[in-house]
JSON list of N, CA and C in Angstrom, two decimals:
[
{"chain": "A", "resi": 1, "resn": "MET", "atom": "N", "xyz": [34.35, 3.41, 27.09]},
{"chain": "A", "resi": 1, "resn": "MET", "atom": "CA", "xyz": [33.21, 3.72, 26.28]},
{"chain": "A", "resi": 1, "resn": "MET", "atom": "C", "xyz": [31.99, 2.99, 26.83]},
{"chain": "A", "resi": 2, "resn": "LYS", "atom": "N", "xyz": [30.92, 3.71, 27.02]},
{"chain": "A", "resi": 2, "resn": "LYS", "atom": "CA", "xyz": [29.72, 3.15, 27.61]},
{"chain": "A", "resi": 2, "resn": "LYS", "atom": "C", "xyz": [28.59, 3.16, 26.58]},
{"chain": "A", "resi": 3, "resn": "PHE", "atom": "N", "xyz": [27.92, 2.04, 26.44]},
{"chain": "A", "resi": 3, "resn": "PHE", "atom": "CA", "xyz": [26.79, 1.94, 25.51]},
{"chain": "A", "resi": 3, "resn": "PHE", "atom": "C", "xyz": [25.55, 1.53, 26.28]},
{"chain": "A", "resi": 4, "resn": "SER", "atom": "N", "xyz": [24.55, 2.33, 26.21]},
{"chain": "A", "resi": 4, "resn": "SER", "atom": "CA", "xyz": [23.30, 2.04, 26.91]},
{"chain": "A", "resi": 4, "resn": "SER", "atom": "C", "xyz": [22.17, 2.00, 25.90]},
{"chain": "A", "resi": 5, "resn": "THR", "atom": "N", "xyz": [21.37, 0.96, 25.94]},
{"chain": "A", "resi": 5, "resn": "THR", "atom": "CA", "xyz": [20.27, 0.83, 24.98]},
{"chain": "A", "resi": 5, "resn": "THR", "atom": "C", "xyz": [19.05, 1.66, 25.37]},
{"chain": "A", "resi": 6, "resn": "SER", "atom": "N", "xyz": [19.02, 2.14, 26.61]},
{"chain": "A", "resi": 6, "resn": "SER", "atom": "CA", "xyz": [17.86, 2.91, 27.03]},
{"chain": "A", "resi": 6, "resn": "SER", "atom": "C", "xyz": [18.13, 4.42, 27.06]},
{"chain": "A", "resi": 7, "resn": "SER", "atom": "N", "xyz": [19.17, 4.87, 26.38]},
{"chain": "A", "resi": 7, "resn": "SER", "atom": "CA", "xyz": [19.48, 6.30, 26.37]},
{"chain": "A", "resi": 7, "resn": "SER", "atom": "C", "xyz": [18.42, 7.06, 25.59]},
{"chain": "A", "resi": 8, "resn": "ALA", "atom": "N", "xyz": [18.01, 8.17, 26.13]},
{"chain": "A", "resi": 8, "resn": "ALA", "atom": "CA", "xyz": [17.01, 9.01, 25.46]},
{"chain": "A", "resi": 8, "resn": "ALA", "atom": "C", "xyz": [17.67, 9.77, 24.32]},
{"chain": "A", "resi": 9, "resn": "GLY", "atom": "N", "xyz": [16.97, 9.95, 23.26]},
{"chain": "A", "resi": 9, "resn": "GLY", "atom": "CA", "xyz": [17.47, 10.75, 22.15]},
{"chain": "A", "resi": 9, "resn": "GLY", "atom": "C", "xyz": [18.25, 9.98, 21.12]},
{"chain": "A", "resi": 10, "resn": "LEU", "atom": "N", "xyz": [18.31, 8.67, 21.23]},
{"chain": "A", "resi": 10, "resn": "LEU", "atom": "CA", "xyz": [18.99, 7.88, 20.21]},
{"chain": "A", "resi": 10, "resn": "LEU", "atom": "C", "xyz": [18.15, 7.85, 18.94]},
{"chain": "A", "resi": 11, "resn": "PRO", "atom": "N", "xyz": [18.78, 7.85, 17.78]},
{"chain": "A", "resi": 11, "resn": "PRO", "atom": "CA", "xyz": [18.00, 7.79, 16.53]},
{"chain": "A", "resi": 11, "resn": "PRO", "atom": "C", "xyz": [17.11, 6.56, 16.44]},
{"chain": "A", "resi": 12, "resn": "LEU", "atom": "N", "xyz": [17.57, 5.43, 16.98]},
{"chain": "A", "resi": 12, "resn": "LEU", "atom": "CA", "xyz": [16.76, 4.21, 16.92]},
{"chain": "A", "resi": 12, "resn": "LEU", "atom": "C", "xyz": [15.47, 4.38, 17.70]},
{"chain": "A", "resi": 13, "resn": "GLN", "atom": "N", "xyz": [15.56, 5.05, 18.84]},
{"chain": "A", "resi": 13, "resn": "GLN", "atom": "CA", "xyz": [14.36, 5.29, 19.64]},
{"chain": "A", "resi": 13, "resn": "GLN", "atom": "C", "xyz": [13.38, 6.19, 18.89]},
{"chain": "A", "resi": 14, "resn": "ASP", "atom": "N", "xyz": [13.89, 7.19, 18.20]},
{"chain": "A", "resi": 14, "resn": "ASP", "atom": "CA", "xyz": [13.03, 8.06, 17.40]},
{"chain": "A", "resi": 14, "resn": "ASP", "atom": "C", "xyz": [12.38, 7.27, 16.27]},
{"chain": "A", "resi": 15, "resn": "LEU", "atom": "N", "xyz": [13.13, 6.36, 15.68]},
{"chain": "A", "resi": 15, "resn": "LEU", "atom": "CA", "xyz": [12.61, 5.53, 14.59]},
{"chain": "A", "resi": 15, "resn": "LEU", "atom": "C", "xyz": [11.47, 4.65, 15.08]},
{"chain": "A", "resi": 16, "resn": "ILE", "atom": "N", "xyz": [11.63, 4.08, 16.26]},
{"chain": "A", "resi": 16, "resn": "ILE", "atom": "CA", "xyz": [10.58, 3.21, 16.81]},
{"chain": "A", "resi": 16, "resn": "ILE", "atom": "C", "xyz": [9.33, 4.02, 17.12]},
{"chain": "A", "resi": 17, "resn": "VAL", "atom": "N", "xyz": [9.48, 5.19, 17.71]},
{"chain": "A", "resi": 17, "resn": "VAL", "atom": "CA", "xyz": [8.33, 6.04, 18.00]},
{"chain": "A", "resi": 17, "resn": "VAL", "atom": "C", "xyz": [7.68, 6.49, 16.69]},
{"chain": "A", "resi": 18, "resn": "GLY", "atom": "N", "xyz": [8.49, 6.87, 15.70]},
{"chain": "A", "resi": 18, "resn": "GLY", "atom": "CA", "xyz": [7.95, 7.29, 14.40]},
{"chain": "A", "resi": 18, "resn": "GLY", "atom": "C", "xyz": [7.21, 6.17, 13.70]},
{"chain": "A", "resi": 19, "resn": "ALA", "atom": "N", "xyz": [7.72, 4.94, 13.81]},
{"chain": "A", "resi": 19, "resn": "ALA", "atom": "CA", "xyz": [7.06, 3.81, 13.17]},
{"chain": "A", "resi": 19, "resn": "ALA", "atom": "C", "xyz": [5.71, 3.53, 13.82]},
{"chain": "A", "resi": 20, "resn": "SER", "atom": "N", "xyz": [5.62, 3.69, 15.12]},
{"chain": "A", "resi": 20, "resn": "SER", "atom": "CA", "xyz": [4.35, 3.43, 15.78]},
{"chain": "A", "resi": 20, "resn": "SER", "atom": "C", "xyz": [3.32, 4.49, 15.45]},
{"chain": "A", "resi": 21, "resn": "VAL", "atom": "N", "xyz": [3.76, 5.68, 15.08]},
{"chain": "A", "resi": 21, "resn": "VAL", "atom": "CA", "xyz": [2.84, 6.75, 14.74]},
{"chain": "A", "resi": 21, "resn": "VAL", "atom": "C", "xyz": [2.39, 6.65, 13.29]},
{"chain": "A", "resi": 22, "resn": "TYR", "atom": "N", "xyz": [3.31, 6.39, 12.36]},
{"chain": "A", "resi": 22, "resn": "TYR", "atom": "CA", "xyz": [3.00, 6.47, 10.94]},
{"chain": "A", "resi": 22, "resn": "TYR", "atom": "C", "xyz": [2.68, 5.15, 10.27]},
{"chain": "A", "resi": 23, "resn": "PHE", "atom": "N", "xyz": [3.04, 4.04, 10.84]},
{"chain": "A", "resi": 23, "resn": "PHE", "atom": "CA", "xyz": [2.81, 2.77, 10.16]},
{"chain": "A", "resi": 23, "resn": "PHE", "atom": "C", "xyz": [1.35, 2.36, 10.11]},
{"chain": "A", "resi": 24, "resn": "PRO", "atom": "N", "xyz": [0.59, 2.47, 11.20]},
{"chain": "A", "resi": 24, "resn": "PRO", "atom": "CA", "xyz": [-0.80, 1.99, 11.14]},
{"chain": "A", "resi": 24, "resn": "PRO", "atom": "C", "xyz": [-1.67, 2.62, 10.05]},
{"chain": "A", "resi": 25, "resn": "PRO", "atom": "N", "xyz": [-1.65, 3.95, 9.80]},
{"chain": "A", "resi": 25, "resn": "PRO", "atom": "CA", "xyz": [-2.51, 4.47, 8.73]},
{"chain": "A", "resi": 25, "resn": "PRO", "atom": "C", "xyz": [-2.11, 3.93, 7.35]},
{"chain": "A", "resi": 26, "resn": "ILE", "atom": "N", "xyz": [-0.82, 3.78, 7.13]},
{"chain": "A", "resi": 26, "resn": "ILE", "atom": "CA", "xyz": [-0.38, 3.24, 5.83]},
{"chain": "A", "resi": 26, "resn": "ILE", "atom": "C", "xyz": [-0.76, 1.78, 5.72]},
{"chain": "A", "resi": 27, "resn": "PHE", "atom": "N", "xyz": [-0.64, 1.04, 6.81]},
{"chain": "A", "resi": 27, "resn": "PHE", "atom": "CA", "xyz": [-1.02, -0.37, 6.80]},
{"chain": "A", "resi": 27, "resn": "PHE", "atom": "C", "xyz": [-2.52, -0.51, 6.52]},
{"chain": "A", "resi": 28, "resn": "LYS", "atom": "N", "xyz": [-3.32, 0.35, 7.13]},
{"chain": "A", "resi": 28, "resn": "LYS", "atom": "CA", "xyz": [-4.76, 0.32, 6.87]},
{"chain": "A", "resi": 28, "resn": "LYS", "atom": "C", "xyz": [-5.05, 0.64, 5.40]},
{"chain": "A", "resi": 29, "resn": "ALA", "atom": "N", "xyz": [-4.35, 1.60, 4.84]},
{"chain": "A", "resi": 29, "resn": "ALA", "atom": "CA", "xyz": [-4.56, 1.97, 3.44]},
{"chain": "A", "resi": 29, "resn": "ALA", "atom": "C", "xyz": [-4.17, 0.83, 2.51]},
{"chain": "A", "resi": 30, "resn": "VAL", "atom": "N", "xyz": [-3.07, 0.14, 2.81]},
{"chain": "A", "resi": 30, "resn": "VAL", "atom": "CA", "xyz": [-2.65, -0.97, 1.96]},
{"chain": "A", "resi": 30, "resn": "VAL", "atom": "C", "xyz": [-3.65, -2.12, 2.05]},
{"chain": "A", "resi": 31, "resn": "MET", "atom": "N", "xyz": [-4.15, -2.41, 3.24]},
{"chain": "A", "resi": 31, "resn": "MET", "atom": "CA", "xyz": [-5.12, -3.50, 3.37]},
{"chain": "A", "resi": 31, "resn": "MET", "atom": "C", "xyz": [-6.45, -3.15, 2.68]},
{"chain": "A", "resi": 32, "resn": "LEU", "atom": "N", "xyz": [-6.93, -1.93, 2.87]},
{"chain": "A", "resi": 32, "resn": "LEU", "atom": "CA", "xyz": [-8.16, -1.52, 2.19]},
{"chain": "A", "resi": 32, "resn": "LEU", "atom": "C", "xyz": [-7.94, -1.44, 0.68]},
{"chain": "A", "resi": 33, "resn": "GLY", "atom": "N", "xyz": [-6.77, -0.95, 0.28]},
{"chain": "A", "resi": 33, "resn": "GLY", "atom": "CA", "xyz": [-6.44, -0.89, -1.15]},
{"chain": "A", "resi": 33, "resn": "GLY", "atom": "C", "xyz": [-6.37, -2.26, -1.78]},
{"chain": "A", "resi": 34, "resn": "PHE", "atom": "N", "xyz": [-5.88, -3.23, -1.01]},
{"chain": "A", "resi": 34, "resn": "PHE", "atom": "CA", "xyz": [-5.83, -4.61, -1.53]},
{"chain": "A", "resi": 34, "resn": "PHE", "atom": "C", "xyz": [-7.24, -5.14, -1.78]},
{"chain": "A", "resi": 35, "resn": "LEU", "atom": "N", "xyz": [-8.16, -4.82, -0.88]},
{"chain": "A", "resi": 35, "resn": "LEU", "atom": "CA", "xyz": [-9.55, -5.26, -1.10]},
{"chain": "A", "resi": 35, "resn": "LEU", "atom": "C", "xyz": [-10.17, -4.57, -2.32]},
{"chain": "A", "resi": 36, "resn": "ILE", "atom": "N", "xyz": [-9.89, -3.29, -2.48]},
{"chain": "A", "resi": 36, "resn": "ILE", "atom": "CA", "xyz": [-10.38, -2.57, -3.66]},
{"chain": "A", "resi": 36, "resn": "ILE", "atom": "C", "xyz": [-9.76, -3.16, -4.92]},
{"chain": "A", "resi": 37, "resn": "TRP", "atom": "N", "xyz": [-8.45, -3.48, -4.83]},
{"chain": "A", "resi": 37, "resn": "TRP", "atom": "CA", "xyz": [-7.75, -4.06, -5.98]},
{"chain": "A", "resi": 37, "resn": "TRP", "atom": "C", "xyz": [-8.33, -5.42, -6.36]},
{"chain": "A", "resi": 38, "resn": "LEU", "atom": "N", "xyz": [-8.71, -6.21, -5.37]},
{"chain": "A", "resi": 38, "resn": "LEU", "atom": "CA", "xyz": [-9.29, -7.52, -5.67]},
{"chain": "A", "resi": 38, "resn": "LEU", "atom": "C", "xyz": [-10.57, -7.38, -6.50]},
{"chain": "A", "resi": 39, "resn": "VAL", "atom": "N", "xyz": [-11.40, -6.43, -6.13]},
{"chain": "A", "resi": 39, "resn": "VAL", "atom": "CA", "xyz": [-12.66, -6.22, -6.86]},
{"chain": "A", "resi": 39, "resn": "VAL", "atom": "C", "xyz": [-12.37, -5.66, -8.25]},
{"chain": "A", "resi": 40, "resn": "ALA", "atom": "N", "xyz": [-11.51, -4.64, -8.33]},
{"chain": "A", "resi": 40, "resn": "ALA", "atom": "CA", "xyz": [-11.21, -4.02, -9.62]},
{"chain": "A", "resi": 40, "resn": "ALA", "atom": "C", "xyz": [-10.48, -4.99, -10.55]},
{"chain": "A", "resi": 41, "resn": "HIS", "atom": "N", "xyz": [-9.60, -5.79, -10.00]},
{"chain": "A", "resi": 41, "resn": "HIS", "atom": "CA", "xyz": [-8.85, -6.76, -10.81]},
{"chain": "A", "resi": 41, "resn": "HIS", "atom": "C", "xyz": [-9.80, -7.80, -11.40]},
{"chain": "A", "resi": 42, "resn": "ARG", "atom": "N", "xyz": [-10.76, -8.22, -10.60]},
{"chain": "A", "resi": 42, "resn": "ARG", "atom": "CA", "xyz": [-11.75, -9.20, -11.08]},
{"chain": "A", "resi": 42, "resn": "ARG", "atom": "C", "xyz": [-12.58, -8.63, -12.23]},
{"chain": "A", "resi": 43, "resn": "LEU", "atom": "N", "xyz": [-12.95, -7.35, -12.11]},
{"chain": "A", "resi": 43, "resn": "LEU", "atom": "CA", "xyz": [-13.78, -6.73, -13.14]},
{"chain": "A", "resi": 43, "resn": "LEU", "atom": "C", "xyz": [-12.99, -6.43, -14.42]},
{"chain": "A", "resi": 44, "resn": "LEU", "atom": "N", "xyz": [-11.72, -6.07, -14.30]},
{"chain": "A", "resi": 44, "resn": "LEU", "atom": "CA", "xyz": [-10.93, -5.62, -15.45]},
{"chain": "A", "resi": 44, "resn": "LEU", "atom": "C", "xyz": [-9.93, -6.66, -15.96]},
{"chain": "A", "resi": 45, "resn": "ARG", "atom": "N", "xyz": [-9.97, -7.87, -15.45]},
{"chain": "A", "resi": 45, "resn": "ARG", "atom": "CA", "xyz": [-8.96, -8.88, -15.76]},
{"chain": "A", "resi": 45, "resn": "ARG", "atom": "C", "xyz": [-8.84, -9.18, -17.25]},
{"chain": "A", "resi": 46, "resn": "ASP", "atom": "N", "xyz": [-9.93, -9.40, -17.93]},
{"chain": "A", "resi": 46, "resn": "ASP", "atom": "CA", "xyz": [-9.87, -9.74, -19.36]},
{"chain": "A", "resi": 46, "resn": "ASP", "atom": "C", "xyz": [-9.28, -8.60, -20.18]},
{"chain": "A", "resi": 47, "resn": "TRP", "atom": "N", "xyz": [-9.65, -7.38, -19.87]},
{"chain": "A", "resi": 47, "resn": "TRP", "atom": "CA", "xyz": [-9.14, -6.22, -20.60]},
{"chain": "A", "resi": 47, "resn": "TRP", "atom": "C", "xyz": [-7.66, -6.02, -20.32]},
{"chain": "A", "resi": 48, "resn": "MET", "atom": "N", "xyz": [-7.25, -6.22, -19.05]},
{"chain": "A", "resi": 48, "resn": "MET", "atom": "CA", "xyz": [-5.84, -6.02, -18.70]},
{"chain": "A", "resi": 48, "resn": "MET", "atom": "C", "xyz": [-4.95, -7.08, -19.34]},
{"chain": "A", "resi": 49, "resn": "TYR", "atom": "N", "xyz": [-5.38, -8.32, -19.34]},
{"chain": "A", "resi": 49, "resn": "TYR", "atom": "CA", "xyz": [-4.54, -9.39, -19.85]},
{"chain": "A", "resi": 49, "resn": "TYR", "atom": "C", "xyz": [-4.56, -9.50, -21.36]},
{"chain": "A", "resi": 50, "resn": "SER", "atom": "N", "xyz": [-5.36, -8.70, -22.03]},
{"chain": "A", "resi": 50, "resn": "SER", "atom": "CA", "xyz": [-5.35, -8.71, -23.49]},
{"chain": "A", "resi": 50, "resn": "SER", "atom": "C", "xyz": [-4.09, -8.04, -24.03]},
{"chain": "A", "resi": 51, "resn": "GLY", "atom": "N", "xyz": [-3.44, -7.22, -23.22]},
{"chain": "A", "resi": 51, "resn": "GLY", "atom": "CA", "xyz": [-2.23, -6.53, -23.64]},
{"chain": "A", "resi": 51, "resn": "GLY", "atom": "C", "xyz": [-2.51, -5.38, -24.58]},
{"chain": "A", "resi": 52, "resn": "GLU", "atom": "N", "xyz": [-3.74, -4.93, -24.62]},
{"chain": "A", "resi": 52, "resn": "GLU", "atom": "CA", "xyz": [-4.17, -3.87, -25.53]},
{"chain": "A", "resi": 52, "resn": "GLU", "atom": "C", "xyz": [-3.52, -2.53, -25.19]},
{"chain": "A", "resi": 53, "resn": "ILE", "atom": "N", "xyz": [-3.37, -2.24, -23.91]},
{"chain": "A", "resi": 53, "resn": "ILE", "atom": "CA", "xyz": [-2.86, -0.96, -23.47]},
{"chain": "A", "resi": 53, "resn": "ILE", "atom": "C", "xyz": [-1.41, -1.06, -23.03]},
{"chain": "A", "resi": 54, "resn": "TRP", "atom": "N", "xyz": [-1.12, -1.88, -22.01]},
{"chain": "A", "resi": 54, "resn": "TRP", "atom": "CA", "xyz": [0.19, -2.02, -21.39]},
{"chain": "A", "resi": 54, "resn": "TRP", "atom": "C", "xyz": [0.49, -3.48, -21.20]},
{"chain": "A", "resi": 55, "resn": "HIS", "atom": "N", "xyz": [1.65, -3.73, -20.67]},
{"chain": "A", "resi": 55, "resn": "HIS", "atom": "CA", "xyz": [1.99, -5.09, -20.26]},
{"chain": "A", "resi": 55, "resn": "HIS", "atom": "C", "xyz": [1.09, -5.42, -19.07]},
{"chain": "A", "resi": 56, "resn": "PRO", "atom": "N", "xyz": [0.55, -6.63, -18.99]},
{"chain": "A", "resi": 56, "resn": "PRO", "atom": "CA", "xyz": [-0.40, -6.97, -17.90]},
{"chain": "A", "resi": 56, "resn": "PRO", "atom": "C", "xyz": [0.17, -6.75, -16.50]},
{"chain": "A", "resi": 57, "resn": "MET", "atom": "N", "xyz": [1.45, -7.03, -16.30]},
{"chain": "A", "resi": 57, "resn": "MET", "atom": "CA", "xyz": [2.00, -6.85, -14.96]},
{"chain": "A", "resi": 57, "resn": "MET", "atom": "C", "xyz": [2.08, -5.37, -14.58]},
{"chain": "A", "resi": 58, "resn": "LEU", "atom": "N", "xyz": [2.38, -4.51, -15.55]},
{"chain": "A", "resi": 58, "resn": "LEU", "atom": "CA", "xyz": [2.40, -3.08, -15.28]},
{"chain": "A", "resi": 58, "resn": "LEU", "atom": "C", "xyz": [0.99, -2.56, -14.99]},
{"chain": "A", "resi": 59, "resn": "MET", "atom": "N", "xyz": [0.01, -3.10, -15.68]},
{"chain": "A", "resi": 59, "resn": "MET", "atom": "CA", "xyz": [-1.38, -2.71, -15.40]},
{"chain": "A", "resi": 59, "resn": "MET", "atom": "C", "xyz": [-1.79, -3.13, -14.00]},
{"chain": "A", "resi": 60, "resn": "ASP", "atom": "N", "xyz": [-1.40, -4.35, -13.61]},
{"chain": "A", "resi": 60, "resn": "ASP", "atom": "CA", "xyz": [-1.72, -4.82, -12.26]},
{"chain": "A", "resi": 60, "resn": "ASP", "atom": "C", "xyz": [-1.08, -3.93, -11.20]},
{"chain": "A", "resi": 61, "resn": "LEU", "atom": "N", "xyz": [0.18, -3.60, -11.40]},
{"chain": "A", "resi": 61, "resn": "LEU", "atom": "CA", "xyz": [0.88, -2.77, -10.44]},
{"chain": "A", "resi": 61, "resn": "LEU", "atom": "C", "xyz": [0.29, -1.37, -10.36]},
{"chain": "A", "resi": 62, "resn": "SER", "atom": "N", "xyz": [-0.03, -0.79, -11.51]},
{"chain": "A", "resi": 62, "resn": "SER", "atom": "CA", "xyz": [-0.62, 0.55, -11.49]},
{"chain": "A", "resi": 62, "resn": "SER", "atom": "C", "xyz": [-2.02, 0.53, -10.90]},
{"chain": "A", "resi": 63, "resn": "LEU", "atom": "N", "xyz": [-2.77, -0.52, -11.16]},
{"chain": "A", "resi": 63, "resn": "LEU", "atom": "CA", "xyz": [-4.11, -0.63, -10.57]},
{"chain": "A", "resi": 63, "resn": "LEU", "atom": "C", "xyz": [-4.02, -0.78, -9.05]},
{"chain": "A", "resi": 64, "resn": "PHE", "atom": "N", "xyz": [-3.03, -1.53, -8.58]},
{"chain": "A", "resi": 64, "resn": "PHE", "atom": "CA", "xyz": [-2.84, -1.67, -7.14]},
{"chain": "A", "resi": 64, "resn": "PHE", "atom": "C", "xyz": [-2.44, -0.34, -6.51]},
{"chain": "A", "resi": 65, "resn": "THR", "atom": "N", "xyz": [-1.57, 0.40, -7.17]},
{"chain": "A", "resi": 65, "resn": "THR", "atom": "CA", "xyz": [-1.14, 1.70, -6.67]},
{"chain": "A", "resi": 65, "resn": "THR", "atom": "C", "xyz": [-2.32, 2.67, -6.60]},
{"chain": "A", "resi": 66, "resn": "LEU", "atom": "N", "xyz": [-3.13, 2.68, -7.64]},
{"chain": "A", "resi": 66, "resn": "LEU", "atom": "CA", "xyz": [-4.32, 3.53, -7.63]},
{"chain": "A", "resi": 66, "resn": "LEU", "atom": "C", "xyz": [-5.30, 3.11, -6.54]},
{"chain": "A", "resi": 67, "resn": "SER", "atom": "N", "xyz": [-5.42, 1.82, -6.31]},
{"chain": "A", "resi": 67, "resn": "SER", "atom": "CA", "xyz": [-6.31, 1.32, -5.26]},
{"chain": "A", "resi": 67, "resn": "SER", "atom": "C", "xyz": [-5.84, 1.76, -3.88]},
{"chain": "A", "resi": 68, "resn": "VAL", "atom": "N", "xyz": [-4.54, 1.70, -3.63]},
{"chain": "A", "resi": 68, "resn": "VAL", "atom": "CA", "xyz": [-4.01, 2.14, -2.34]},
{"chain": "A", "resi": 68, "resn": "VAL", "atom": "C", "xyz": [-4.19, 3.65, -2.18]},
{"chain": "A", "resi": 69, "resn": "CYS", "atom": "N", "xyz": [-3.99, 4.41, -3.24]},
{"chain": "A", "resi": 69, "resn": "CYS", "atom": "CA", "xyz": [-4.22, 5.87, -3.18]},
{"chain": "A", "resi": 69, "resn": "CYS", "atom": "C", "xyz": [-5.68, 6.18, -2.90]},
{"chain": "A", "resi": 70, "resn": "LEU", "atom": "N", "xyz": [-6.58, 5.46, -3.53]},
{"chain": "A", "resi": 70, "resn": "LEU", "atom": "CA", "xyz": [-8.01, 5.64, -3.28]},
{"chain": "A", "resi": 70, "resn": "LEU", "atom": "C", "xyz": [-8.36, 5.29, -1.84]},
{"chain": "A", "resi": 71, "resn": "ALA", "atom": "N", "xyz": [-7.77, 4.21, -1.35]},
{"chain": "A", "resi": 71, "resn": "ALA", "atom": "CA", "xyz": [-8.03, 3.80, 0.03]},
{"chain": "A", "resi": 71, "resn": "ALA", "atom": "C", "xyz": [-7.51, 4.86, 1.01]},
{"chain": "A", "resi": 72, "resn": "MET", "atom": "N", "xyz": [-6.34, 5.41, 0.73]},
{"chain": "A", "resi": 72, "resn": "MET", "atom": "CA", "xyz": [-5.80, 6.46, 1.61]},
{"chain": "A", "resi": 72, "resn": "MET", "atom": "C", "xyz": [-6.70, 7.69, 1.58]},
{"chain": "A", "resi": 73, "resn": "ALA", "atom": "N", "xyz": [-7.20, 8.04, 0.40]},
{"chain": "A", "resi": 73, "resn": "ALA", "atom": "CA", "xyz": [-8.10, 9.19, 0.30]},
{"chain": "A", "resi": 73, "resn": "ALA", "atom": "C", "xyz": [-9.40, 8.92, 1.07]},
{"chain": "A", "resi": 74, "resn": "LEU", "atom": "N", "xyz": [-9.90, 7.69, 1.00]},
{"chain": "A", "resi": 74, "resn": "LEU", "atom": "CA", "xyz": [-11.11, 7.34, 1.76]},
{"chain": "A", "resi": 74, "resn": "LEU", "atom": "C", "xyz": [-10.86, 7.41, 3.25]},
{"chain": "A", "resi": 75, "resn": "LEU", "atom": "N", "xyz": [-9.70, 6.96, 3.68]},
{"chain": "A", "resi": 75, "resn": "LEU", "atom": "CA", "xyz": [-9.39, 7.00, 5.12]},
{"chain": "A", "resi": 75, "resn": "LEU", "atom": "C", "xyz": [-9.23, 8.43, 5.61]},
{"chain": "A", "resi": 76, "resn": "ILE", "atom": "N", "xyz": [-8.68, 9.29, 4.77]},
{"chain": "A", "resi": 76, "resn": "ILE", "atom": "CA", "xyz": [-8.50, 10.70, 5.15]},
{"chain": "A", "resi": 76, "resn": "ILE", "atom": "C", "xyz": [-9.85, 11.40, 5.18]},
{"chain": "A", "resi": 77, "resn": "ALA", "atom": "N", "xyz": [-10.72, 11.10, 4.22]},
{"chain": "A", "resi": 77, "resn": "ALA", "atom": "CA", "xyz": [-12.01, 11.78, 4.14]},
{"chain": "A", "resi": 77, "resn": "ALA", "atom": "C", "xyz": [-12.95, 11.38, 5.27]},
{"chain": "A", "resi": 78, "resn": "TRP", "atom": "N", "xyz": [-12.81, 10.16, 5.77]},
{"chain": "A", "resi": 78, "resn": "TRP", "atom": "CA", "xyz": [-13.69, 9.72, 6.84]},
{"chain": "A", "resi": 78, "resn": "TRP", "atom": "C", "xyz": [-13.05, 10.01, 8.11]}
]
């Protein structure tokens, strides 16, 4: 049985090529979304932590998710 790490067509090789293609745009969206989240969290902190709507941690998580979605939309539009 012969095992070669440089064989073409291995699933691992496809995974590495796929990661290099798809990871950077998502990484950019997460980083830009984090910056948007920092601003939005600062503005809405008192309202979120009052517990009026949801649990504060769920509000933080949903706000971060919305920020990353907004960042992805901004990156796609530009």
